[in-house]
Coordinates of C-alpha atoms in Angstrom, one line a residue:
M1 CA 15.4 -6.9 -4.1
G2 CA 15.3 -10.3 -1.3
D3 CA 12.3 -12.7 -1.0
Y4 CA 9.8 -10.3 0.8
R5 CA 7.7 -13.2 0.4
V6 CA 4.0 -12.4 2.8
P7 CA 4.0 -15.4 6.2
E8 CA 0.9 -17.1 6.0
D9 CA 0.1 -16.5 9.3
A10 CA 0.7 -12.4 7.8
P11 CA -2.8 -10.3 7.9
D12 CA -4.8 -9.7 4.8
L13 CA -4.1 -6.0 3.4
A14 CA -8.6 -5.7 4.7
T15 CA -6.9 -6.3 8.4
L16 CA -3.9 -4.5 8.0
L17 CA -6.3 -0.8 7.2
S18 CA -9.2 -1.7 9.9
A19 CA -7.9 -0.8 12.5
S20 CA -9.3 2.5 13.2
R21 CA -8.2 5.8 12.3
P22 CA -9.8 9.5 12.5
Q23 CA -11.8 10.6 9.7
S24 CA -12.1 13.7 8.2
G25 CA -12.6 16.6 10.3
D26 CA -12.3 14.2 13.3
A27 CA -8.7 15.6 14.8
G28 CA -7.9 12.7 16.7
P29 CA -4.8 13.1 18.8
L30 CA -2.1 13.5 16.8
A31 CA -3.5 16.4 15.6
A32 CA -5.0 18.1 18.1
K33 CA -1.7 18.8 18.9
G34 CA -1.4 20.0 14.9
D35 CA 1.8 17.2 14.8
I36 CA 0.3 15.2 12.2
P37 CA -3.2 17.5 10.1
S38 CA -6.1 13.9 10.2
T39 CA -6.3 13.6 6.6
T40 CA -2.8 12.8 5.6
S41 CA -2.3 9.1 5.1
N42 CA 1.0 8.4 6.7
T43 CA 1.4 4.5 6.7
P44 CA 3.0 3.0 3.9
I45 CA 0.3 0.3 3.5
A46 CA -2.0 3.7 3.1
R47 CA -0.1 5.2 0.3
V48 CA 0.2 2.9 -1.5
L49 CA -3.1 1.6 -1.3
E50 CA -4.6 5.6 -2.3
M51 CA -1.9 5.6 -4.9
A52 CA -2.9 1.7 -6.1
E53 CA -6.7 3.2 -6.0
S54 CA -5.3 6.6 -8.6
V55 CA -4.4 3.8 -11.0
F56 CA -6.4 0.8 -11.2
G57 CA -9.8 3.6 -10.8
D58 CA -10.9 1.2 -7.6
R59 CA -10.8 0.0 -4.0
E60 CA -11.2 -3.8 -5.1
S61 CA -9.0 -3.4 -8.2
A62 CA -6.3 -1.8 -6.0
R63 CA -6.8 -4.7 -3.6
T64 CA -6.3 -7.6 -5.6
W65 CA -3.2 -6.0 -7.4
L66 CA -1.8 -5.5 -4.0
N67 CA -1.6 -9.7 -2.8
R68 CA -1.2 -11.3 -5.9
P69 CA 2.4 -11.6 -7.6
I70 CA 3.9 -8.8 -9.7
P71 CA 7.1 -9.7 -12.2
E72 CA 8.2 -6.0 -11.9
L73 CA 8.9 -7.4 -8.4
E74 CA 10.4 -10.2 -8.7
D75 CA 6.9 -12.5 -8.0
Q76 CA 6.8 -10.5 -4.9
S77 CA 2.9 -9.0 -4.1
P78 CA 3.1 -5.9 -3.8
L79 CA 1.7 -6.4 0.0
G80 CA 4.8 -8.7 1.0
V81 CA 7.5 -6.3 -0.5
I82 CA 5.7 -3.0 1.9
L83 CA 6.2 -5.4 4.4
A84 CA 9.2 -5.8 4.3
G85 CA 10.1 -1.8 4.1
E86 CA 10.8 -1.4 0.7
A87 CA 7.7 0.6 -0.2
G88 CA 9.2 2.6 -1.9
A89 CA 10.4 0.3 -5.1
V90 CA 6.0 -0.1 -4.6
E91 CA 5.6 3.8 -5.2
T92 CA 8.1 3.6 -7.9
L93 CA 6.4 1.2 -9.8
L94 CA 3.0 2.5 -9.6
E95 CA 4.0 6.2 -10.5
N96 CA 5.0 4.6 -13.1
A97 CA 2.3 2.9 -14.8
R98 CA 0.5 6.4 -13.7
G99 CA 2.5 8.0 -16.0
G100 CA 2.6 5.2 -18.6
I101 CA 6.2 4.0 -18.3
P102 CA 6.0 0.2 -18.4
G103 CA 7.2 -1.8 -15.7

């Protein structure tokens, strides 16, 4: 893995997730066409946040985990790895944690 440190001027997770998105029942432009259901997490950050909430039990714990360096990710933050285009590595780590497999 390369150096996936989050640049100092990068938005934090809360900012990235604050973008307006359709709520359940709100069709939105894509869902109106039938392309993507409004309840689908279709961004890597949203998918990983959902998984992390499942593993850690709440959103605040998940956000804390996403923003701190993790040894299994070569001391990079999960958010930095996701922003570098390697969300799969973070998803695998969370899937393993959910299954009881150590990192």
